[in-house]
Coordinates of C-alpha atoms and ligand atoms in Angstrom, one line a residue:
X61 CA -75.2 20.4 -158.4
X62 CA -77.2 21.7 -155.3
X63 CA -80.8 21.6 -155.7
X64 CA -80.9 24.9 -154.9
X65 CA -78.8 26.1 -157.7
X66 CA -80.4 23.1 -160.4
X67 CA -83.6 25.1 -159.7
X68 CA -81.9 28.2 -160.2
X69 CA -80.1 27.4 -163.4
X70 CA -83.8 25.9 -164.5
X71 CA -85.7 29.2 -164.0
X72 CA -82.4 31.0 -165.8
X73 CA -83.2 28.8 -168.4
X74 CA -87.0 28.8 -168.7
X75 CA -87.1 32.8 -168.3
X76 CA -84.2 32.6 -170.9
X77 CA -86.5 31.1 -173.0
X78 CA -89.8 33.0 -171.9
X79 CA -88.3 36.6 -172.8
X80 CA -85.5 39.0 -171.5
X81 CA -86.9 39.2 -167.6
X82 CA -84.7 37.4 -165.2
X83 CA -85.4 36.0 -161.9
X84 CA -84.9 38.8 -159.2
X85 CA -86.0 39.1 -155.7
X86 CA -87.8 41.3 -155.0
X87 CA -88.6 43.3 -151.7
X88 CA -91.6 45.4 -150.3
X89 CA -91.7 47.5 -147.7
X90 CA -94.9 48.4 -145.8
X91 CA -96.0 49.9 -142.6
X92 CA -97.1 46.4 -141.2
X93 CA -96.8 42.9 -142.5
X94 CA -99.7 40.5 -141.0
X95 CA -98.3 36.9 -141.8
X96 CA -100.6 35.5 -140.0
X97 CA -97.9 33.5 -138.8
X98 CA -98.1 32.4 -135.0
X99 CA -94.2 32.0 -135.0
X100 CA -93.0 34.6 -136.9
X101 CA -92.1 38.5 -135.4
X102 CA -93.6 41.6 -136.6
X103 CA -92.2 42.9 -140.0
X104 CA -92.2 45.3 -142.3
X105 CA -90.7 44.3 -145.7
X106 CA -91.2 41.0 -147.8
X107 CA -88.8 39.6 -149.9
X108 CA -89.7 36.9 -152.6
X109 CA -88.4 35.4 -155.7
X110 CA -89.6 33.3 -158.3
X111 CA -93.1 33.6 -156.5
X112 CA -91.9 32.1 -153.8
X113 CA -91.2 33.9 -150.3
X114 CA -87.5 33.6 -149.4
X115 CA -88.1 35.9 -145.9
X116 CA -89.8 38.3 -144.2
X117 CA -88.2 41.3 -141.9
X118 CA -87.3 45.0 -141.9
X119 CA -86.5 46.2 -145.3
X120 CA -82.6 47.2 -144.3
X121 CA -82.4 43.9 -143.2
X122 CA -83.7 42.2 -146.8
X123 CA -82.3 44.6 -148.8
X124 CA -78.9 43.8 -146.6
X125 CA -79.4 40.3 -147.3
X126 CA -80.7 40.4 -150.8
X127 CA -78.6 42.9 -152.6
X128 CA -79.5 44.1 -155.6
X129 CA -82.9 43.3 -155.2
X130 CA -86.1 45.5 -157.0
X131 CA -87.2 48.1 -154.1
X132 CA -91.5 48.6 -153.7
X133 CA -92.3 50.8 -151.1
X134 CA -96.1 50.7 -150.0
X135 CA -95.7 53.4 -147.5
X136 CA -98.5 53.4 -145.5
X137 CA -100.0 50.7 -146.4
X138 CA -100.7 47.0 -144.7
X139 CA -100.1 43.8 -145.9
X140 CA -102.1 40.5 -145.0
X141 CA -101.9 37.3 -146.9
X142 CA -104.2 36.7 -150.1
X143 CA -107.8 36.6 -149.0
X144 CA -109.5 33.5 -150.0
X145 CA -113.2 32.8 -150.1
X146 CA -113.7 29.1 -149.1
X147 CA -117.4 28.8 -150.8
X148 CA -118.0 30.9 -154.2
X149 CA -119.3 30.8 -157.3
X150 CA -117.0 32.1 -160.2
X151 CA -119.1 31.4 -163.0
X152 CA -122.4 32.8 -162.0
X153 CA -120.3 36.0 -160.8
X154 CA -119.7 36.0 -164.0
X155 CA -123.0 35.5 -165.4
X156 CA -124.7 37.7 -163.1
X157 CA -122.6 40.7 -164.7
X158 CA -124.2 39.1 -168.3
X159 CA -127.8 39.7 -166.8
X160 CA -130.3 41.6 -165.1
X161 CA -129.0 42.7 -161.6
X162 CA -132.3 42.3 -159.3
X163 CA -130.3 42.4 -156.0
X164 CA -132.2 45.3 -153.3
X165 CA -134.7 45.9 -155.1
X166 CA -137.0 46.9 -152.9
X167 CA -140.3 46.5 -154.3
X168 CA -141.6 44.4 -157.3
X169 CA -142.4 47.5 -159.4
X170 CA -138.3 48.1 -158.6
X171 CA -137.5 45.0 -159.8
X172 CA -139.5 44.9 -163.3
X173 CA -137.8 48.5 -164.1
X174 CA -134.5 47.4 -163.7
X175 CA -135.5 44.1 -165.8
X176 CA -137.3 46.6 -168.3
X177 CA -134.6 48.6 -168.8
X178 CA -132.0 45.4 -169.4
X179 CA -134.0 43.7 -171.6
X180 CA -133.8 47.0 -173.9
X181 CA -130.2 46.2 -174.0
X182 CA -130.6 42.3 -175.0
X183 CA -133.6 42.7 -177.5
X184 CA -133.3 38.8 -178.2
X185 CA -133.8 35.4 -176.8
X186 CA -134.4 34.3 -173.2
X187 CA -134.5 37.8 -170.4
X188 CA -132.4 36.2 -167.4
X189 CA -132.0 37.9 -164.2
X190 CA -130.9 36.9 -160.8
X191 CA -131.0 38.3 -157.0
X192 CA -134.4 38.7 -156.8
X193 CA -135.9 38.9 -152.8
X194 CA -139.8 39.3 -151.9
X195 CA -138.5 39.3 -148.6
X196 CA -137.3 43.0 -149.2
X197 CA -141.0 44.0 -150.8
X198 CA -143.8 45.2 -149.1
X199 CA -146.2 42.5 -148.4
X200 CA -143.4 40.1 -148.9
X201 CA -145.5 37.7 -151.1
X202 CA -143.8 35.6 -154.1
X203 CA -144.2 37.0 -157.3
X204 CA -146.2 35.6 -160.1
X205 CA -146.0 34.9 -164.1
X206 CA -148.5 37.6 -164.3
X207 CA -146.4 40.6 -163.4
X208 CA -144.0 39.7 -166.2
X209 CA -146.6 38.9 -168.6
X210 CA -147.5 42.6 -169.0
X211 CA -143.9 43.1 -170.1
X212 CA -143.2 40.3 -171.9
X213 CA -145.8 38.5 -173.2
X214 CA -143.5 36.5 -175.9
X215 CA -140.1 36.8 -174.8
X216 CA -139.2 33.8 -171.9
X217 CA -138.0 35.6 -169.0
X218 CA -136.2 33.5 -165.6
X219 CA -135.3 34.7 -162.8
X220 CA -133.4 33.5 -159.7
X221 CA -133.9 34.7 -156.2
X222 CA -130.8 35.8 -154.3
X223 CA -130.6 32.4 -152.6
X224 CA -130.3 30.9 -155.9
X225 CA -133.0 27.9 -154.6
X226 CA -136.3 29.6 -156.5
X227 CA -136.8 30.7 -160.0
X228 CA -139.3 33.1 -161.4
X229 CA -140.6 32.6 -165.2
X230 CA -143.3 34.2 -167.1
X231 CA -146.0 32.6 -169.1
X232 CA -143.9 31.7 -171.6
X233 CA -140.8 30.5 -170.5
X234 CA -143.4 28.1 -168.8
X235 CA -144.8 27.0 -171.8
X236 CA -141.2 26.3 -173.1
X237 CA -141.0 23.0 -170.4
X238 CA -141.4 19.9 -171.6
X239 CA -143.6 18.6 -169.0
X240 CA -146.9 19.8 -168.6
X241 CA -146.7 21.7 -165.5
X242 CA -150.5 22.0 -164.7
X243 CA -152.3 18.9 -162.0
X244 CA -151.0 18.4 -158.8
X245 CA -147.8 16.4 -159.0
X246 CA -144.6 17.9 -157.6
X247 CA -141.0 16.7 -158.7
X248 CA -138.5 15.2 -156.6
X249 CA -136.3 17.5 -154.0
X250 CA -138.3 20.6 -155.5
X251 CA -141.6 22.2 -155.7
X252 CA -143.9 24.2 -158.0
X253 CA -146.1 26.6 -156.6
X254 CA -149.7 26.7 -157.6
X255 CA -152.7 28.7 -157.5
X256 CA -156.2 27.2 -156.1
X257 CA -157.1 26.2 -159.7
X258 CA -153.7 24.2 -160.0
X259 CA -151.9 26.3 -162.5
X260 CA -148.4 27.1 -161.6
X261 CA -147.9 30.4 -160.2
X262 CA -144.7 30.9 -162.2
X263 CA -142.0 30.1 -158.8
X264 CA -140.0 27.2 -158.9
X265 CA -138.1 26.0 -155.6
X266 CA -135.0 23.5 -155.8
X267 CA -135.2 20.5 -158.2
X268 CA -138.0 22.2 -159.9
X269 CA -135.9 25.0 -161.3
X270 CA -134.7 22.5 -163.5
X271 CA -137.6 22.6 -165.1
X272 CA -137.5 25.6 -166.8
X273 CA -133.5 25.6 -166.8
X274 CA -134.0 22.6 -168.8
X275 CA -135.5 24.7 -171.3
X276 CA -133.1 27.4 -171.8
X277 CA -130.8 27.0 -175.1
X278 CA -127.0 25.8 -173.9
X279 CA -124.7 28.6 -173.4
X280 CA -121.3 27.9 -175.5
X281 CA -118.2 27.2 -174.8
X282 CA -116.5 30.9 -175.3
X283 CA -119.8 32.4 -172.8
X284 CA -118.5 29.6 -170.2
X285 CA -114.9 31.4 -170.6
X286 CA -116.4 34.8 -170.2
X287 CA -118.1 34.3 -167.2
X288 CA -115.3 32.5 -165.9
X289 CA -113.1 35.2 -166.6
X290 CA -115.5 38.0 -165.3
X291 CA -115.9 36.5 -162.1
X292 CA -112.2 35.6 -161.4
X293 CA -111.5 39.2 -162.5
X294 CA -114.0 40.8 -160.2
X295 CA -112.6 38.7 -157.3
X296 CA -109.1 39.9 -157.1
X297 CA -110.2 43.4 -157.5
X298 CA -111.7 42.5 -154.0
X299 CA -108.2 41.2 -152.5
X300 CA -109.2 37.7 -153.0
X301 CA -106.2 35.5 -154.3
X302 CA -107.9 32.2 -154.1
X303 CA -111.6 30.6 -154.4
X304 CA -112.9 27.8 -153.7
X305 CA -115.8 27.3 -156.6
X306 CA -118.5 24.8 -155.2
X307 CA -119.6 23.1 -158.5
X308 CA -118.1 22.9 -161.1
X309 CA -119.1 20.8 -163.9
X310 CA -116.5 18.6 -166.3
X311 CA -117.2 21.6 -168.8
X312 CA -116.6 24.4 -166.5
X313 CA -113.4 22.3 -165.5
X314 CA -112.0 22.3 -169.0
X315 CA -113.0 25.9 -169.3
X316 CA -110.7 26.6 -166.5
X317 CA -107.8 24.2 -167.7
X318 CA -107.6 26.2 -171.0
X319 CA -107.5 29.6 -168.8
X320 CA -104.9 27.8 -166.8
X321 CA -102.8 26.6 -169.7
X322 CA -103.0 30.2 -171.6
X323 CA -101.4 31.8 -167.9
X324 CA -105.0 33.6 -167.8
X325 CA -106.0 32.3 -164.3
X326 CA -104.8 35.8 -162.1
X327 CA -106.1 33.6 -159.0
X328 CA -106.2 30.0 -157.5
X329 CA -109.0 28.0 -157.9
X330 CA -110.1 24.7 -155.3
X331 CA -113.0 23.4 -157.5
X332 CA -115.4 20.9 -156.2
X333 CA -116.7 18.5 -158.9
X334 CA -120.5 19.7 -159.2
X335 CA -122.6 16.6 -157.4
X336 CA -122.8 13.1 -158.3
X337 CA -122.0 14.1 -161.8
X338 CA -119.7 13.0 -164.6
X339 CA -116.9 15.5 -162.5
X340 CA -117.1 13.2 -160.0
X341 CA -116.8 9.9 -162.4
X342 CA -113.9 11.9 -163.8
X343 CA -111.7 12.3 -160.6
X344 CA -112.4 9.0 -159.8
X345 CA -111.1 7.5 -163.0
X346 CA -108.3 10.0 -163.7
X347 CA -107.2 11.0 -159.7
X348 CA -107.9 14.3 -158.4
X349 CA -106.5 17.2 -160.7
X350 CA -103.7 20.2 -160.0
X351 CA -102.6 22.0 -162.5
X352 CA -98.7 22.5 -162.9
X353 CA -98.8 25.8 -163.1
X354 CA -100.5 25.9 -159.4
X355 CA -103.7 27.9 -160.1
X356 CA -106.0 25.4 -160.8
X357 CA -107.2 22.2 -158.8
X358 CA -109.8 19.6 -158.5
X359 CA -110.0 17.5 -155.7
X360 CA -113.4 17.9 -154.1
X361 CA -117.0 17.0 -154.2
X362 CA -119.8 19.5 -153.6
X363 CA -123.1 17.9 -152.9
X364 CA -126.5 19.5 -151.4
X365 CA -127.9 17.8 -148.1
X366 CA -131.1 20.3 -148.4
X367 CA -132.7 23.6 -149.8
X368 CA -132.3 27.2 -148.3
X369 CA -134.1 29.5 -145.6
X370 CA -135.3 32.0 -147.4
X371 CA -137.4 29.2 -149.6
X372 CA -138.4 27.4 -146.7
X373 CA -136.7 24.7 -148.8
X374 CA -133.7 23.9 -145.6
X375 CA -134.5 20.8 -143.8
X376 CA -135.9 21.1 -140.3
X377 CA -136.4 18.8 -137.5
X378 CA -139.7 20.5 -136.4
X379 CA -142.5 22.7 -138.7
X380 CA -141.3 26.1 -139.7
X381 CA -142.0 28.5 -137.2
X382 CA -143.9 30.6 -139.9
X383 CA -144.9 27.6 -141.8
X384 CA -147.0 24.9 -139.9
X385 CA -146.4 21.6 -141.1
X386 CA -143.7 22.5 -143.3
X387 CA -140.3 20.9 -142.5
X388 CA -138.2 21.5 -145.6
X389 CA -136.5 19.6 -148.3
X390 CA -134.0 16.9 -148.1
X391 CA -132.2 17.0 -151.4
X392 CA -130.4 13.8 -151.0
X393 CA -132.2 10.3 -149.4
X394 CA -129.4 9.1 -146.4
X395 CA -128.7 6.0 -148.7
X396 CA -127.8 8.0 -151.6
X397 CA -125.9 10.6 -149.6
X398 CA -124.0 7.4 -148.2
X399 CA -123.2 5.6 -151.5
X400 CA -121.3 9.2 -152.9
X401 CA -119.6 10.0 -149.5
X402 CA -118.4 6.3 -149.7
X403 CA -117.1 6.5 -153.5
X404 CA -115.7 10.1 -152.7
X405 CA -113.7 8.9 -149.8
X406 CA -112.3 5.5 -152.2
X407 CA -110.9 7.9 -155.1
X408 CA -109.3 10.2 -152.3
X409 CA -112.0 13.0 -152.9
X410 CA -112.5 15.5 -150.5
X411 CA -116.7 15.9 -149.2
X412 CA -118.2 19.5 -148.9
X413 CA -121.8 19.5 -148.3
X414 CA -124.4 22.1 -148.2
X415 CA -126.7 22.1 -145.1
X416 CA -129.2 24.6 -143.8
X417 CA -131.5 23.0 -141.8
X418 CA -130.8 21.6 -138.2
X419 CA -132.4 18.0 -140.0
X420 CA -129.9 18.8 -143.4
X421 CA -127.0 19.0 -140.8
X422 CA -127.9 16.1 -138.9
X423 CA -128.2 14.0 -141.8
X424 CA -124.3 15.0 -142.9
X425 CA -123.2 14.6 -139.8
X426 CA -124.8 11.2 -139.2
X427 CA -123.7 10.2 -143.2
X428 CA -120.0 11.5 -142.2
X429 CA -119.6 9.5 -139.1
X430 CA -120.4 6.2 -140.6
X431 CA -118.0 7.2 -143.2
X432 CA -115.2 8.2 -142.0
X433 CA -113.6 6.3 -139.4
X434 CA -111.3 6.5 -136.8
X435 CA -108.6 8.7 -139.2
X436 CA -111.4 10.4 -140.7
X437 CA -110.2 14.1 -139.5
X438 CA -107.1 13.8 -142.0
X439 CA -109.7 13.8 -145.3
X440 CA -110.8 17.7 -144.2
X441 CA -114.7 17.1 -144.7
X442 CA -116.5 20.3 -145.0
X443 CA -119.8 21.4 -144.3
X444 CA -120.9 24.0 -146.3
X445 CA -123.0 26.7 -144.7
X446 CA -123.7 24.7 -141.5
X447 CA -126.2 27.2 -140.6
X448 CA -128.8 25.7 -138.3
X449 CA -127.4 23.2 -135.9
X450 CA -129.5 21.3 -133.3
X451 CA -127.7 22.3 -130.0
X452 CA -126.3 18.5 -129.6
X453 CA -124.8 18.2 -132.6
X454 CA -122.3 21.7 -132.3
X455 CA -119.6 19.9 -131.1
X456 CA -119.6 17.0 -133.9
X457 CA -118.1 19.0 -135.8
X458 CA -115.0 19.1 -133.8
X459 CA -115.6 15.7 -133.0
X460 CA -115.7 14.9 -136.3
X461 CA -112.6 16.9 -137.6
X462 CA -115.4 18.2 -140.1
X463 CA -114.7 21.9 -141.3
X464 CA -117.3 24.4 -141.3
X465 CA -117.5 26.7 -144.2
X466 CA -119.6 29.4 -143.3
X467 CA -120.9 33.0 -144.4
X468 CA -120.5 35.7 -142.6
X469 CA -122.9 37.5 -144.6
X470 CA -125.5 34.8 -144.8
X471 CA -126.5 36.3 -140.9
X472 CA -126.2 39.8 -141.6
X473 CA -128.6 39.4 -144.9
X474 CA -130.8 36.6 -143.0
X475 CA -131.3 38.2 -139.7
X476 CA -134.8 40.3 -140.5
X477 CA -136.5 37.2 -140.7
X478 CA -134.3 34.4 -139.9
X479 CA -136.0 34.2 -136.7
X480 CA -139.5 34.4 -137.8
X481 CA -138.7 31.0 -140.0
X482 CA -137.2 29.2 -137.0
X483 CA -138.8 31.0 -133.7
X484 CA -136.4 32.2 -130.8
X485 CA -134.8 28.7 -129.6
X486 CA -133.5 27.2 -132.8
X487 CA -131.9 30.8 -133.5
X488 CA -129.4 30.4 -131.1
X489 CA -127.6 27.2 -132.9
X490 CA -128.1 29.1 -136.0
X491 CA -125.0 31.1 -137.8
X492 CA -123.1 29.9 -134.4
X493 CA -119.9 31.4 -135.5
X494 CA -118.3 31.2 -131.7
X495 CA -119.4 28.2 -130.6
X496 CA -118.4 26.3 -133.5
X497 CA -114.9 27.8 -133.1
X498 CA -114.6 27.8 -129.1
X499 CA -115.4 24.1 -129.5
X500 CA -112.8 23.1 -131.6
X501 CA -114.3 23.3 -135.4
X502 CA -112.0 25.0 -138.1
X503 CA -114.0 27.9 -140.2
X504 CA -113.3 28.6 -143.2
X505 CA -114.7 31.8 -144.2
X506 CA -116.3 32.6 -147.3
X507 CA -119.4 34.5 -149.2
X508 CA -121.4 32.1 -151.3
X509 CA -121.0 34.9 -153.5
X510 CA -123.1 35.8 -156.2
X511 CA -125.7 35.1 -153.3
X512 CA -123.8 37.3 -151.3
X513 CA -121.4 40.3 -152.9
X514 CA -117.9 38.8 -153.7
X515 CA -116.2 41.6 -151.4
X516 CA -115.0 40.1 -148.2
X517 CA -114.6 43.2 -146.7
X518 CA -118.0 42.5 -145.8
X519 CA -117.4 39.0 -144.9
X520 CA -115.0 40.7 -142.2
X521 CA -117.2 43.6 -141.3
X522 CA -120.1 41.0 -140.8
X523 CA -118.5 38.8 -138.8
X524 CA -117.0 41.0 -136.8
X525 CA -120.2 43.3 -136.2
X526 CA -123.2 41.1 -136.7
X527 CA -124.9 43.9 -138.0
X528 CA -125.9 45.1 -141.1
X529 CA -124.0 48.7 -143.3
X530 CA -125.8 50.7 -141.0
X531 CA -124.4 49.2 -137.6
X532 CA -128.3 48.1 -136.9
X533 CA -128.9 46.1 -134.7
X534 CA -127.0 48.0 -131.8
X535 CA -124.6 45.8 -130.4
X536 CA -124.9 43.4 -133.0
X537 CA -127.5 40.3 -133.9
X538 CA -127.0 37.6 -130.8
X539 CA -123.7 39.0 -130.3
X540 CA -122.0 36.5 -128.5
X541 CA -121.5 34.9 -131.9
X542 CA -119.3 37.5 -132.9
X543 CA -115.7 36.6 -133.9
X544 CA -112.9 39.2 -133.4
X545 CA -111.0 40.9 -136.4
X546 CA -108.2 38.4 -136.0
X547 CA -110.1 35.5 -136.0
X548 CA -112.3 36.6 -139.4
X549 CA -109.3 36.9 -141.1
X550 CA -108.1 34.0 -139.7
X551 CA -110.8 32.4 -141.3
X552 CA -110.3 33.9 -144.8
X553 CA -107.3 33.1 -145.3
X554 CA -105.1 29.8 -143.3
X555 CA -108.3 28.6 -142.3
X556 CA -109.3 28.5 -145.7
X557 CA -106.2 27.4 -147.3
X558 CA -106.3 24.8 -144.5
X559 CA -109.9 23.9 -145.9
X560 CA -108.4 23.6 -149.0
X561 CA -105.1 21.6 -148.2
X562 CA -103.5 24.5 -149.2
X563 CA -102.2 25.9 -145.8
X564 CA -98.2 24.5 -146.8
X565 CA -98.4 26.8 -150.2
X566 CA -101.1 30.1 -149.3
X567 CA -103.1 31.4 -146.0
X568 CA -100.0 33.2 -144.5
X569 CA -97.0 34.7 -145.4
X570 CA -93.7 32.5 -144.0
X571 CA -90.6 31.7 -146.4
X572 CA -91.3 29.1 -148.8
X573 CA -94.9 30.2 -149.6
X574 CA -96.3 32.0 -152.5
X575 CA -96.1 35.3 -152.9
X576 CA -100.2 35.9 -152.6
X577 CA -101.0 38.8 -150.3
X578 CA -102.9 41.9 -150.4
X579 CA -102.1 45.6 -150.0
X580 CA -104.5 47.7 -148.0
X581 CA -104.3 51.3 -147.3
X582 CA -105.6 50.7 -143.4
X583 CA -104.8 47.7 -140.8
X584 CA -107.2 45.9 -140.8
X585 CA -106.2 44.8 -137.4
X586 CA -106.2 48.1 -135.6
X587 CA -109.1 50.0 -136.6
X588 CA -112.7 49.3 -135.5
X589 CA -114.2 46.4 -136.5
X590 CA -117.2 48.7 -138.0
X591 CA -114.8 50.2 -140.4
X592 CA -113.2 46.7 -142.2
X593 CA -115.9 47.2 -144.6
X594 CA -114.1 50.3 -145.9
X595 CA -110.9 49.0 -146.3
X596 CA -109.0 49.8 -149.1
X597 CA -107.7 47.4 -151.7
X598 CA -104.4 49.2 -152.6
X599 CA -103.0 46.1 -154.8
X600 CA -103.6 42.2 -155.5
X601 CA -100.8 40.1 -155.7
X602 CA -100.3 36.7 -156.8
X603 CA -97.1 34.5 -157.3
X604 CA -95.6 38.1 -156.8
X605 CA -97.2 39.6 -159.5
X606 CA -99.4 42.1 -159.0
X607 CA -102.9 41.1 -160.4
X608 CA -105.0 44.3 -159.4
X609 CA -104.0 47.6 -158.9
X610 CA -106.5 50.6 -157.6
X611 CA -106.9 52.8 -160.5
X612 CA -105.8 50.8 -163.1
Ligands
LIG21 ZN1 -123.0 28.0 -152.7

């Protein structure tokens, strides 16, 4: 027997078994089909079976070839291959929709109504909240313990800025911590801020969020699930068909196996083991992880080089330009960095690494390149963010074969006062989209969503524009960074599968890959670039199933 037909008469005989549906191609016919494909002509109808793509042409031609086969006609409508968002986190998506939305709130008075009028909907236990930015508030000082006390003045309340690297917590959510938190000391990687007399002011930056994290009950099992699920079901209603989730924790990793085994994964998830952690120990005793079913793997390390911007908590080679003396946070001493890039590359683990700073990148860079050796371009190390660079080190990356999984967002949310925390020179090796690509580097593309939206229609748009919803500034934010409609999509989807050594199975459409792509009711490829962040998301469709559908 062929192996062509042995696989056939197995799927006959697992859908046999499954229910009455039997393997049938099908074909869709749209206005354009994008592959993304370098080789492959212009078409207008997909065929697939099984999940699988057998070919892609004009729908006379497929349904010539394919007889008999079920007929969708999308009209219109444009097809490009599943987005995927190289750097997210499904989870806190989740969780995010399980607590107090802070995001754009534009004053502090804003942001304790909408935490007001949440906490009357939770009457009990801890008031959580995230998204939180005195950069958007007059003044644009941190908050304090203070303005929550007046609310709640017995209920713990904690709050994470947008950036995720501060925390906000009232009185008593401080005097939950273990520790005494009054004195002068300061823990590692992190820092409390305090008033003249020493008492904390009630923000926490980096390590010190653990703190007060520490302090909050567990969440169970079935909340883990939920958030999981909320988040993965948010993202496809966006167009994305794949994510990669930077940290995830042996828990979070089982949570997802279960959704995998149960067929209620409706994407494809690339997590990265959450830090030096027992993930890590995990992949390295067991080898790295893909589920059967083709949803679900685990082959990557996430670890964090240094803080964020925003915080002033990303490592610098010189003061902060509004902060004298002030350089930022390394997370991870060079030794230590070196010890888990080593161990990663023995069990075959793939190295993603948040860095910020022009110091955070040079650090990873330097830690890389004594790592990985002459071959070292075939492991795909990734650095996450690679926001600042120092001028010298832009074309390591290529050098390196290291990836660069960036956001376009993170410039279009940064850029009001981006410059004012690095001053006009280091700007220019900041969010260096174009030079980074023009010198060889590979970008994935992604959000860092929930610290940016999930919806990379404004990934596109940002990238493309450099400005913000409005089109401000004119022109675009130090435009020459700017990448063209082809090459953001590019990066969101075979850049990204690429990132994710997915590029054989997902990231274009060509026969004998999956069946992920999306349906959208404009190309996104011949309108302005100032409209992709209107697109709309027709369908979702994974494995050839359709996973989303507008109105539904
Ligand atoms: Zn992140």
């Amino acid at each position: 027997m062929g192996r062509s037909r042995l696989r056939a008469a197995l799927v006959v005989g697992l859908l046999a078994l499954a229910g009455p549906a039997l393997a049938e191609v099908t074909v869709l016919g749209a206005k354009r089909i994008h592959s993304m494909e370098a080789d492959q002509p212009p078409a207008t109808a997909i065929a697939w079976e099984d999940g699988r793509i057998l070919a892609l042409g004009t729908p006379e031609e497929l349904q010539a070839r394919y007889p008999g086969a079920r007929l969708l006609d999308m009209g219109d409508a444009t097809v490009i291959p599943g987005l995927i968002d190289a750097h997210g986190h499904v989870a806190s998506l989740g969780f995010e929709q399980m607590q107090a939305r802070l995001a754009g709130a534009s004053s502090l008075e804003e942001a304790l109504r909408r935490l007001e009028e949440f906490a009357r909907g939770q009457p009990e236990g801890w008031v959580l909240g995230r998204g939180w930015d005195q950069n958007l508030w007059p003044g644009q000082e941190f908050p304090t313990a203070a303005d929550l006390d007046a609310l709640f003045p017995d209920r713990p309340v904690w709050l994470r800025r947008v950036d995720g690297h501060a925390g906000w917590a009232n009185s008593a959510a401080m005097a939950l911590v273990e520790r005494d938190l009054s004195g002068d000391w300061q823990p590692d990687g992190g820092r409390i801020l305090r008033d003249d007399q020493g008492r904390p002011t009630g923000i926490f930056v980096d390590a010190a969020m653990d703190l007060v994290s520490a302090a909050m009950p567990a969440g169970d099992a079935a909340l883990s699930t939920r958030a999981l699920e909320l988040g993965m079901a948010s993202a496809v209603e966006h167009g994305l068909t794949g994510v990669h989730d930077a940290g995830v924790s042996l828990r979070q990793l089982e949570a997802y196996r279960a959704l995998a085994d149960a067929g209620r994964m409706p994407m494809r998830v690339y997590a990265m083991a959450d830090g030096d952690s027992a993930a890590l120990a995990h992949l390295c005793e067991a080898g790295v992880y893909a589920h059967p079913g083709g949803r679900l793997q685990m082959r990557a390390v996430k670890l964090f080089s240094d803080g964020a911007l925003g915080s002033r908590g990303a490592a610098l080679l010189e003061d902060y330009s509004d902060e004298h003396g002030n350089r930022g946070l390394l997370l991870l001493t060079p030794e230590k960095m070196s010890d888990v890039v080593a161990r990663a590359r023995d069990c075959g683990v793939q190295v993603a690494t948040h860095a910020i700073g022009d110091r955070g990148n040079r650090l990873v860079l330097d830690t890389y390149e004594a790592a990985l050796g002459p071959d070292g371009a075939a492991l795909r190390w990734r650095i996450e963010h690679a926001q600042i660079l120092e001028p010298g080190d832009l074309p390591r990356l290529a050098e390196l074969g290291v990836i660069a999984s960036m956001q376009p967002t993170h410039a279009t949310s940064d850029m009001p006062w981006a410059e004012d925390r690095i001053g006009p020179e280091r700007v220019l090796g900041a969010y260096a989209w174009r030079r980074l690509r023009d010198s060889g580097a590979r970008l994935a593309l992604g959000s860092d969503f929930p610290v940016e939206s999930v919806d990379p229609r404004l990934g596109l748009y940002s990238a493309v524009t450099r400005t913000d919803r409005e089109g401000l500034p004119e022109g675009g934010w130090h435009p020459q960074e700017k990448l063209t409609a082809f090459e953001a999509l590019r990066g969101f989807t075979l850049d990204a599968a690429w990132a994710g050594f997915a590029e054989d199975e997902v990231g274009s459409l060509g026969p004998g890959k999956r069946a992920d792509f999306v349906v959208l009711a404009e190309d996104p490829l011949a309108i302005d670039g100032d409209g992709l962040d209107e697109l709309t998301v027709l369908s979702t469709w994974v494995d050839g199933e359709a996973v989303y559908r507008r109105g539904e």
